[in-house]
Tab-separated table of C-alpha atoms in Angstrom:
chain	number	residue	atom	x	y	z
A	1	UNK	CA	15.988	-1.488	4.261
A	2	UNK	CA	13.054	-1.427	1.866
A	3	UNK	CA	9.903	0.123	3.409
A	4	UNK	CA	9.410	2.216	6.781
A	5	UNK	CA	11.565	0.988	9.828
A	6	UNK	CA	9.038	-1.208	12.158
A	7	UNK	CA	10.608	-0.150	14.899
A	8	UNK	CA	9.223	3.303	14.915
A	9	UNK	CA	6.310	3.925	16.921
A	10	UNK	CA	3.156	3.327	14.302
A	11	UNK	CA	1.202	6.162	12.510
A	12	UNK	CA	-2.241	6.117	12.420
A	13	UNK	CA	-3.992	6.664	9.197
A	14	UNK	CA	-6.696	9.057	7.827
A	15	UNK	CA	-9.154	6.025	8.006
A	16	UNK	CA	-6.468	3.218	9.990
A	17	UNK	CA	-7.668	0.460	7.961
A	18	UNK	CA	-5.924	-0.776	4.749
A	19	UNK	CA	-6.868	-3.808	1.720
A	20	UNK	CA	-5.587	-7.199	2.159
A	21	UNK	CA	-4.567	-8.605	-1.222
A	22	UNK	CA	-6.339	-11.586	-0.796
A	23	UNK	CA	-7.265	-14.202	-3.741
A	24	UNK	CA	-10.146	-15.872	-2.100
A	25	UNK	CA	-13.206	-14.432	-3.791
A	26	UNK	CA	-15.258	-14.234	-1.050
A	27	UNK	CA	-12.650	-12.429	1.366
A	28	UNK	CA	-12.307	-9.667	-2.175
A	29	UNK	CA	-11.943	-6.179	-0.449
A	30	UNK	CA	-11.497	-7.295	3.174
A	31	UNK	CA	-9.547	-4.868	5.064
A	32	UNK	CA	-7.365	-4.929	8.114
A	33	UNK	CA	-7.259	-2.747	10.897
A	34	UNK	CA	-5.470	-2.332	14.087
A	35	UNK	CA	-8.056	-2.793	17.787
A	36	UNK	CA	-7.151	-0.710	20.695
A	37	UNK	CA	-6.252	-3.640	22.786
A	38	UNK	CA	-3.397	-5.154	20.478
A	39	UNK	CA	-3.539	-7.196	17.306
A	40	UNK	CA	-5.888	-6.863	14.613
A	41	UNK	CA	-9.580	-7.201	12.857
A	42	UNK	CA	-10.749	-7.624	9.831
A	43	UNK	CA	-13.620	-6.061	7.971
A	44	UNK	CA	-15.021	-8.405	5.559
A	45	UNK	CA	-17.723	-7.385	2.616
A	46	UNK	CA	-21.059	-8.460	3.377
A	47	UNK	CA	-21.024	-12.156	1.630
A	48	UNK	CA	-24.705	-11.481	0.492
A	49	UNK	CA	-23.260	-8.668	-1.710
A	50	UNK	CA	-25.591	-5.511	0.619
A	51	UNK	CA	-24.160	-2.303	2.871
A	52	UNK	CA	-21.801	-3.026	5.437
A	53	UNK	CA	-18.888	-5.590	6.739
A	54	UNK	CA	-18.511	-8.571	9.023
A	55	UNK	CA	-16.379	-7.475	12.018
A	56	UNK	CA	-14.068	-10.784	13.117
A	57	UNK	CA	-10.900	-11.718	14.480
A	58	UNK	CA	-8.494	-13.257	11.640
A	59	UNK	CA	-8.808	-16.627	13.397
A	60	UNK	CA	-12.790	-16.532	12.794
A	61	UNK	CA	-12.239	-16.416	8.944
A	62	UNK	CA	-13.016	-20.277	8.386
A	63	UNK	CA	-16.379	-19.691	9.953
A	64	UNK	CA	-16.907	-17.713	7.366
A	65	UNK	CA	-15.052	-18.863	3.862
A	66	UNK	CA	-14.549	-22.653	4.609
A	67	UNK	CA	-12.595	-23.043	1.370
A	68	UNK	CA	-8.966	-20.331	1.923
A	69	UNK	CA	-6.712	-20.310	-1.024
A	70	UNK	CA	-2.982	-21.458	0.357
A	71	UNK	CA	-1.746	-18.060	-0.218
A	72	UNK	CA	-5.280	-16.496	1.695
A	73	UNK	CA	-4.359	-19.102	4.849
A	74	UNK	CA	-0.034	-18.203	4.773
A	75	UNK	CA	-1.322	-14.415	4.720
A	76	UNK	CA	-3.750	-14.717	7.680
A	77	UNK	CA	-0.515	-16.791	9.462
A	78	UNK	CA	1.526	-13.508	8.851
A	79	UNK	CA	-1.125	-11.372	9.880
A	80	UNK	CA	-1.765	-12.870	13.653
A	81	UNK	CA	2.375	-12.417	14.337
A	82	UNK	CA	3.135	-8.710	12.574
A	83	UNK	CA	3.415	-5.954	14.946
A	84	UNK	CA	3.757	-2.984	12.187
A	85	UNK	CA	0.202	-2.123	11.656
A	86	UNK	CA	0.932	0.681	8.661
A	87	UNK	CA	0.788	0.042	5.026
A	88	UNK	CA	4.519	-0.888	4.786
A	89	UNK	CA	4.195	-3.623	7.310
A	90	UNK	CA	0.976	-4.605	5.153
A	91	UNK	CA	3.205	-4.648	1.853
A	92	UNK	CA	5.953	-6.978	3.840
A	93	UNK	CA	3.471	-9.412	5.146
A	94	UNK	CA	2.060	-9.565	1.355
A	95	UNK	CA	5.244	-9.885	-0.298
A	96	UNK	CA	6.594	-12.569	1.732
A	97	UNK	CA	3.819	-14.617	1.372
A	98	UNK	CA	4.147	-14.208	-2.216
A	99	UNK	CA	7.311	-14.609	-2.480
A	100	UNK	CA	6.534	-18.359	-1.650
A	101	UNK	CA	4.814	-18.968	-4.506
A	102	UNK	CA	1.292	-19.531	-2.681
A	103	UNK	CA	-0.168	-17.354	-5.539
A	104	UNK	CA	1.743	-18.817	-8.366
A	105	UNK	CA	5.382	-19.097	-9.888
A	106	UNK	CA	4.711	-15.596	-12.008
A	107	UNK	CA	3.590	-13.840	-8.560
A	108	UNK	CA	6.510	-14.648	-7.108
A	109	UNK	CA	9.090	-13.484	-9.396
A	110	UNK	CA	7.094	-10.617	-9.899
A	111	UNK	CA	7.804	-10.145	-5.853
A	112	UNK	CA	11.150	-10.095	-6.497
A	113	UNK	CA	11.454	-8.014	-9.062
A	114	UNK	CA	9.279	-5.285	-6.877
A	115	UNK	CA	11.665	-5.850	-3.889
A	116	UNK	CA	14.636	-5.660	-5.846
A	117	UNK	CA	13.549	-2.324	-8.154
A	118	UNK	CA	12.717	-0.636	-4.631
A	119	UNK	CA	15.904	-1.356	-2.973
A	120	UNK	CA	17.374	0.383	-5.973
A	121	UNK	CA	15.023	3.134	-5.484
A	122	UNK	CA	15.794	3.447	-1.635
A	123	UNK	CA	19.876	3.435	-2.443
A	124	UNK	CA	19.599	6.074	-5.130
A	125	UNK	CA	17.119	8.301	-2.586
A	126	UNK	CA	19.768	7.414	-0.029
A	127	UNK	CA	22.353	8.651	-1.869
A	128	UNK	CA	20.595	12.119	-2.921
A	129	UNK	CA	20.104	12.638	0.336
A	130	UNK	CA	23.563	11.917	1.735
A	131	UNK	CA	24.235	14.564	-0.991
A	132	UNK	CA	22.247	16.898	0.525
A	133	UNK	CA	23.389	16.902	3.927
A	134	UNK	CA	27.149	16.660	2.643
A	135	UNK	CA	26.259	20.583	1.295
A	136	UNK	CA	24.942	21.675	4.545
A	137	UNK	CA	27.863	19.836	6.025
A	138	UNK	CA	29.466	22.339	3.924
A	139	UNK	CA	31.070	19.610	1.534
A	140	UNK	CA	29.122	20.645	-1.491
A	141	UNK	CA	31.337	19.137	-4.233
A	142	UNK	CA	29.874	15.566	-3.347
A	143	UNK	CA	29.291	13.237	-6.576
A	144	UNK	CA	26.719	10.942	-4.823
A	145	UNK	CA	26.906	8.231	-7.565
A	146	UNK	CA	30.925	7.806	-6.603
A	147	UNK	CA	29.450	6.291	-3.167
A	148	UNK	CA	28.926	2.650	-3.514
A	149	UNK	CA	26.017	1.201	-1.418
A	150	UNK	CA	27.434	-2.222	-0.896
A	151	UNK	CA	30.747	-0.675	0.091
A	152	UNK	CA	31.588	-1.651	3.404
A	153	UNK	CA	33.882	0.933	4.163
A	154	UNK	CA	30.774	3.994	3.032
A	155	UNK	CA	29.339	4.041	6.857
A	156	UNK	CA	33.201	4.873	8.026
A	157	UNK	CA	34.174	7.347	5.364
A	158	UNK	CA	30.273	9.218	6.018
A	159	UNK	CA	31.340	9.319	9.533
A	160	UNK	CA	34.168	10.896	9.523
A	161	UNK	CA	33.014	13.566	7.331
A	162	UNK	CA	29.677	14.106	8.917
A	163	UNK	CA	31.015	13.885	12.780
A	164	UNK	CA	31.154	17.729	13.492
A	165	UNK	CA	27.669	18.236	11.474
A	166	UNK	CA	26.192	15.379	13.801
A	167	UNK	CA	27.396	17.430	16.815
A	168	UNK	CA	26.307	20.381	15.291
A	169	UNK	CA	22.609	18.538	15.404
A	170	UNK	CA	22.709	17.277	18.877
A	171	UNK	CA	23.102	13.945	17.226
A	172	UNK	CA	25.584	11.316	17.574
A	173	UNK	CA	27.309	10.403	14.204
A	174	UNK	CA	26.200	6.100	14.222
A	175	UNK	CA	22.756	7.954	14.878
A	176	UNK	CA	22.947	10.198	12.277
A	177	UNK	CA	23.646	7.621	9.840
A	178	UNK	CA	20.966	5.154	10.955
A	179	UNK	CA	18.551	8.075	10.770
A	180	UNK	CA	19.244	8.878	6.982
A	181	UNK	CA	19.123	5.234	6.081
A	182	UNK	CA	15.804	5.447	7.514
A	183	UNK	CA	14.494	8.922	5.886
A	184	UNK	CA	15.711	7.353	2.642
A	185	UNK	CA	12.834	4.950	2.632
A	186	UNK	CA	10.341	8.102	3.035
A	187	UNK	CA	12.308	9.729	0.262
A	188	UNK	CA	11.724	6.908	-2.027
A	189	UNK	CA	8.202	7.090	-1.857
A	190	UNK	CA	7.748	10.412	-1.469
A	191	UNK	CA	10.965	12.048	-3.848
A	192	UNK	CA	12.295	15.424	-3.450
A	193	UNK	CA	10.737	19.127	-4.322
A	194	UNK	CA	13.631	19.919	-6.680
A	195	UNK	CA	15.114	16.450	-7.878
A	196	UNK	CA	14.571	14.566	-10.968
A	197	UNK	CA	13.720	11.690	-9.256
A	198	UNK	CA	10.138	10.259	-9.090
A	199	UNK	CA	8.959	8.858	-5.981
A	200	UNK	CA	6.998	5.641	-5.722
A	201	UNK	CA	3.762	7.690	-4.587
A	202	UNK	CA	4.248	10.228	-7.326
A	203	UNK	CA	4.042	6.750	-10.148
A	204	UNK	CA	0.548	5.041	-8.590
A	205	UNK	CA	-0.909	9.073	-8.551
A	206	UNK	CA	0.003	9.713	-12.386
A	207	UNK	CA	-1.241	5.793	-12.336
A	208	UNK	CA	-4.794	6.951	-10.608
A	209	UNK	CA	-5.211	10.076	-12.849
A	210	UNK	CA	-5.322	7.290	-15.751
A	211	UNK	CA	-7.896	5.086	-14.148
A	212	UNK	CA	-10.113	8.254	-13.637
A	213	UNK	CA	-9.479	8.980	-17.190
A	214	UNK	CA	-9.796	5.983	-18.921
A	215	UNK	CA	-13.706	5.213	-16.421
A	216	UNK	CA	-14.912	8.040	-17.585
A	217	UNK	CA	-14.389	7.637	-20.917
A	218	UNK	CA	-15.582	4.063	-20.731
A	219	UNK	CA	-18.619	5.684	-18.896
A	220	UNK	CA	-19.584	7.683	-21.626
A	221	UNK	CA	-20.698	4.709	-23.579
A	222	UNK	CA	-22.192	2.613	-21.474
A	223	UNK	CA	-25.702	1.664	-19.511
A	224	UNK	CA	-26.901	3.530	-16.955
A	225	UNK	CA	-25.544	1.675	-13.563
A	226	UNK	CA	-22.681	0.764	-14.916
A	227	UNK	CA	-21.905	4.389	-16.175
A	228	UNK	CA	-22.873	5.482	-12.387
A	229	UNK	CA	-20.560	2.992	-11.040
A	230	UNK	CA	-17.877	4.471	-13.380
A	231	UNK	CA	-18.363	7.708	-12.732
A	232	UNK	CA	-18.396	7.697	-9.139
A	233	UNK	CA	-14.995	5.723	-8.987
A	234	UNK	CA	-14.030	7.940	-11.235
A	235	UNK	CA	-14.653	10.964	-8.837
A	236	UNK	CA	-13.129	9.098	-6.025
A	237	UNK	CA	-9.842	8.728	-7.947
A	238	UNK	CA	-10.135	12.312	-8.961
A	239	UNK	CA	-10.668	13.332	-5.284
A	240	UNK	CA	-6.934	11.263	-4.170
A	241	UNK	CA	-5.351	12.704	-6.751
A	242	UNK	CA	-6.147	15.927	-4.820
A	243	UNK	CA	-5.494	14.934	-1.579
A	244	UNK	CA	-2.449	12.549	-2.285
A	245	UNK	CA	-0.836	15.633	-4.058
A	246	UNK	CA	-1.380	17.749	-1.079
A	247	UNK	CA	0.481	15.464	1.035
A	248	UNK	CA	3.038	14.955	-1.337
A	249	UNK	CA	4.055	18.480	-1.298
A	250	UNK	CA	3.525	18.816	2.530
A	251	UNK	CA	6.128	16.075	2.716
A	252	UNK	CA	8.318	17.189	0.435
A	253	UNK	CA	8.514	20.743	1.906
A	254	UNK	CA	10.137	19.104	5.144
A	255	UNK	CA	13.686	18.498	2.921
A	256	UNK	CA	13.547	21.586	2.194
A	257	UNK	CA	15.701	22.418	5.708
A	258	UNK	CA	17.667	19.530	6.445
A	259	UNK	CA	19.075	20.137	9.330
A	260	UNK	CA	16.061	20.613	10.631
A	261	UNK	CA	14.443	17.615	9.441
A	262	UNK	CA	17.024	15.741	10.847
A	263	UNK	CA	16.591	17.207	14.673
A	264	UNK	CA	12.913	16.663	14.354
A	265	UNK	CA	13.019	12.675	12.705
A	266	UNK	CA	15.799	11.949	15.491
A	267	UNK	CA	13.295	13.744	18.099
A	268	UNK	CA	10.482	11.514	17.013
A	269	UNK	CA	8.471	14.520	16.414
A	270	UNK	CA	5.093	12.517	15.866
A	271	UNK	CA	3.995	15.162	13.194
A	272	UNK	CA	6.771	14.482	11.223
A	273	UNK	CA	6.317	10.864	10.277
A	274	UNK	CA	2.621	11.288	9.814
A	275	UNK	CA	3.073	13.974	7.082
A	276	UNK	CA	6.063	11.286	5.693
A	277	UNK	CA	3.725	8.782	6.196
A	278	UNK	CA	0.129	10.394	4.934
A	279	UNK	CA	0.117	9.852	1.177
A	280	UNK	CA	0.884	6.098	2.064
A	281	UNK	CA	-2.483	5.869	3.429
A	282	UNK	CA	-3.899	8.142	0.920
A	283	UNK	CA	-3.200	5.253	-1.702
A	284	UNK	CA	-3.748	2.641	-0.060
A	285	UNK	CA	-5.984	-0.165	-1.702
A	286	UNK	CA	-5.790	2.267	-5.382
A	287	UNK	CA	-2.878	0.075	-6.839
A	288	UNK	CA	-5.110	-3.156	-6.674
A	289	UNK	CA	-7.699	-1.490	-8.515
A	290	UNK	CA	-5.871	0.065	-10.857
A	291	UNK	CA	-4.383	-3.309	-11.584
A	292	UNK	CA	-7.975	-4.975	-11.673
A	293	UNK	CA	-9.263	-2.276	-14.713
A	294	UNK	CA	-6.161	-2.544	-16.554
A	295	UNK	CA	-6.331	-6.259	-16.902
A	296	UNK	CA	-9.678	-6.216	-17.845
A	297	UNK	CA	-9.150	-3.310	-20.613
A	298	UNK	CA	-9.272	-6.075	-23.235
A	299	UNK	CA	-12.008	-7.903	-22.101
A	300	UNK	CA	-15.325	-7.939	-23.475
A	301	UNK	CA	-18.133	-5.312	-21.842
A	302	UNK	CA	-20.005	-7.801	-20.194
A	303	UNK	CA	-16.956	-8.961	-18.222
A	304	UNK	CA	-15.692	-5.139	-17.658
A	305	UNK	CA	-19.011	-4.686	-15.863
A	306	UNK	CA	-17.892	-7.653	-13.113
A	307	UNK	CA	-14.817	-6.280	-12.555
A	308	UNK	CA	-15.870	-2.673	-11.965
A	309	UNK	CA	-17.827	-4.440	-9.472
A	310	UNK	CA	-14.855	-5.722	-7.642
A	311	UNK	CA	-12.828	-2.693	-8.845
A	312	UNK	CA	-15.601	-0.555	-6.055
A	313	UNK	CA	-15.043	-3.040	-3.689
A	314	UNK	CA	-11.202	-2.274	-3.130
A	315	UNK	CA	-11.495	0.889	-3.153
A	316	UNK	CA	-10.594	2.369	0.296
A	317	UNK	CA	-13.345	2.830	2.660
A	318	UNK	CA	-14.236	6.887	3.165
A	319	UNK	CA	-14.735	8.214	6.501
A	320	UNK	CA	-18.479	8.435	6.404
A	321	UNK	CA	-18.333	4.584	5.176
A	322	UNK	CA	-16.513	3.788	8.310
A	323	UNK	CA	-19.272	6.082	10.532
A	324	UNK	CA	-21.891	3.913	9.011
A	325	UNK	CA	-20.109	0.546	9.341
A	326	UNK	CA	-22.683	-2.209	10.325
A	327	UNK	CA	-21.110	-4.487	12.901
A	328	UNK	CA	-22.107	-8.014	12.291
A	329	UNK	CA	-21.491	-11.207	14.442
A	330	UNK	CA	-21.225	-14.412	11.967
A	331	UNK	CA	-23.265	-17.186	13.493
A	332	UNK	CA	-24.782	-19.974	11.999
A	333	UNK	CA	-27.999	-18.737	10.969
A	334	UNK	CA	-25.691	-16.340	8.693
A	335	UNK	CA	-23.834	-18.886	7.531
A	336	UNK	CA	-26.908	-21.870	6.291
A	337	UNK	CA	-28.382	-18.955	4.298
A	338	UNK	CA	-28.275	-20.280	0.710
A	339	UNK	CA	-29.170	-19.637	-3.329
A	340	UNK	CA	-28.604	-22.138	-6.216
A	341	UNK	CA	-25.848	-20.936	-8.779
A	342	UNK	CA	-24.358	-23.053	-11.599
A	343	UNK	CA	-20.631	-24.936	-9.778
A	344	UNK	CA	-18.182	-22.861	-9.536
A	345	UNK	CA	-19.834	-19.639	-10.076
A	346	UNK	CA	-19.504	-16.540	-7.640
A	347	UNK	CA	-23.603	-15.640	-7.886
A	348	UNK	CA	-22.330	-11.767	-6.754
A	349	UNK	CA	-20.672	-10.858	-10.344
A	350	UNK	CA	-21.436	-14.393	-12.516
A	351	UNK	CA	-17.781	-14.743	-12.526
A	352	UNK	CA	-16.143	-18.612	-12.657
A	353	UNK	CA	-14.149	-19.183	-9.489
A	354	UNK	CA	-11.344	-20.806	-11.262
A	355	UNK	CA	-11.238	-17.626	-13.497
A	356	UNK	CA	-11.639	-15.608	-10.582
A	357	UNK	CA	-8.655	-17.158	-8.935
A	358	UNK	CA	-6.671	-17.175	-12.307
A	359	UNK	CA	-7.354	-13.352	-12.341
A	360	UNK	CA	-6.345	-12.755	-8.740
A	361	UNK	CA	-2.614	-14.790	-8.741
A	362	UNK	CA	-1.986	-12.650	-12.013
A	363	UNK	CA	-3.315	-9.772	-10.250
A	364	UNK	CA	-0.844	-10.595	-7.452
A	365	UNK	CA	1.929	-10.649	-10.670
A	366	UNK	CA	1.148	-7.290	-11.227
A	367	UNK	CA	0.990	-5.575	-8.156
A	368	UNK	CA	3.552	-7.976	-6.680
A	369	UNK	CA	2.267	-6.527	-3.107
């Protein structure tokens, strides 16, 4: 098990929508988000580059962008059957479609290194954990790194040592076992208050705090809207650093009791897996743009200026963006609206499409989902 267990009830987020990596230019920054009746919508940048979103059902997308990268067209396939509307259940639907090769041999080896570097992660926080409820088992002596993960025979010998504790919990022992397989995932993201061992969310924050760093810096020398653009990403990051740290320590604090913990996740206590679950919506959409900026560190200004543009529009959408959302309907007299630009050009940023699609599969290497 590799991200958050889909059969858990879902979470809703501080915003509930979250970034689609897709590689279409025009769908850049389209978000997903779950409707009240089942299933899901997207929210698409305004085409024409102003304010606000087109509001359509995934199937409506061709109405829109005639011309879907394979990848774009496997993704919205996924997107119509998943049922786990969190950002884990985002990251699964991403990284199987890359892991086709849709966006290019390189994106999909770089899928399987991600996938195989956070199964790692997950049996190492597994095993930390297993430690810690060994010592409130009162079996404190526990090397964790003697207990083999592919071991057949582990789920036995942690039963038999963890029966009475299970009973001690209300819990049955199978239960108990399923249950820290499951909090493992949460630990891997999230780490531990008093453990060398860095968490997944703790890596894109330090990550963030370099973007806002290396924006403002960039800002200092450059033209007034770009600067402004720079800065003000810059204080976004700045702002989820805050709030993402918050979270982080809120859900760290719960390991700090155990036993505890462990009545509460088996409970389903609802407050419990949104405080796990917070700083995964916190970041949401930041990794992509991290990854746009740092590929473009070496480019020249003109190009950085582009990007920064696309950088903004990944950025997850603020509350007050989402009070303000303009619903649109796409209909034809949307669509036959046109303006001359040299072939192959996206007239938004002066960008080449083939360079723009270059940029995204290696973009999908990087972030590998």
């Amino acid at each position: 098990m590799s991200e958050a267990d889909p059969k858990r009830p879902a979470v809703a987020g501080p915003n509930r929508n979250l970034v689609l990596p897709f590689t279409t230019p025009l769908l850049a920054g389209t978000r997903v988000r779950p409707k009240g009746e089942g299933g899901f919508e997207l929210l698409v940048p305004n085409p024409a580059g102003g304010r606000g979103f087109y509001v359509l059902d995934p199937a409506a997308v061709p109405l829109l962008c005639h011309r879907l990268t394979l990848h774009d067209q496997l993704l919205l396939e996924e997107l119509a059957v998943l049922q786990d509307s969190t950002p884990a259940g985002i990251r699964r639907a991403a990284r199987k479609v890359a892991l086709t090769g849709a966006a290019g041999r390189d994106a999909a080896e770089a899928a399987r290194r991600t996938a195989d570097r956070e199964e790692a992660r997950v049996q190492l926080a597994e095993l930390l954990l297993v430690s810690r409820v060994l010592a409130a088992a009162g079996i404190p002596d526990f090397d964790p790194y003697t207990l083999d993960p592919s071991d057949g025979s582990r789920r036995a010998w942690l039963k038999a040592r963890l029966a009475g504790f299970a009973h001690s919990l209300g819990i049955e022992a199978n239960a108990l076992i399923d249950d820290l397989a499951e909090l493992a995932v949460h630990v891997a993201a999230v780490g531990f208050p008093d453990e060398k061992f860095t968490g997944r969310h703790e890596e894109t924050v330090k990550r963030l705090e370099r973007l806002a760093c290396d924006l403002e810096r960039w800002a200092a020398v450059e033209s007034e809207e770009g600067a402004a653009r720079a800065r003000r990403i810059a204080e976004r990051a700045r702002a989820t650093v805050a709030e993402a740290r918050k979270a982080l320590a809120a859900a760290r604090a719960l390991f700090a009791d155990i036993p505890a913990l462990l009545r509460r996740w088996h409970a389903g206590e609802r407050e419990v897996r949104e405080s796990l679950l917070l700083c995964d919506w916190l970041l949401d959409g930041w990794i992509e743009a991290c990854s746009l900026w740092e590929a473009a560190s070496r480019e020249p200004r003109p190009h950085q200026r582009a990007i920064l543009e696309q950088v903004e529009r990944v950025l997850p959408l603020t509350r007050e963006e989402i009070a303000q959302e303009e619903r649109r309907i796409v209909d034809e007299q949307d669509l036959l609206r046109r303006r001359a630009v040299r072939l192959y050009e996206d007239w938004r940023s002066g960008i080449q499409v083939d360079e723009w699609l270059v940029r995204r599969e290696r973009l999908r290497a990087g972030a590998a989902a």
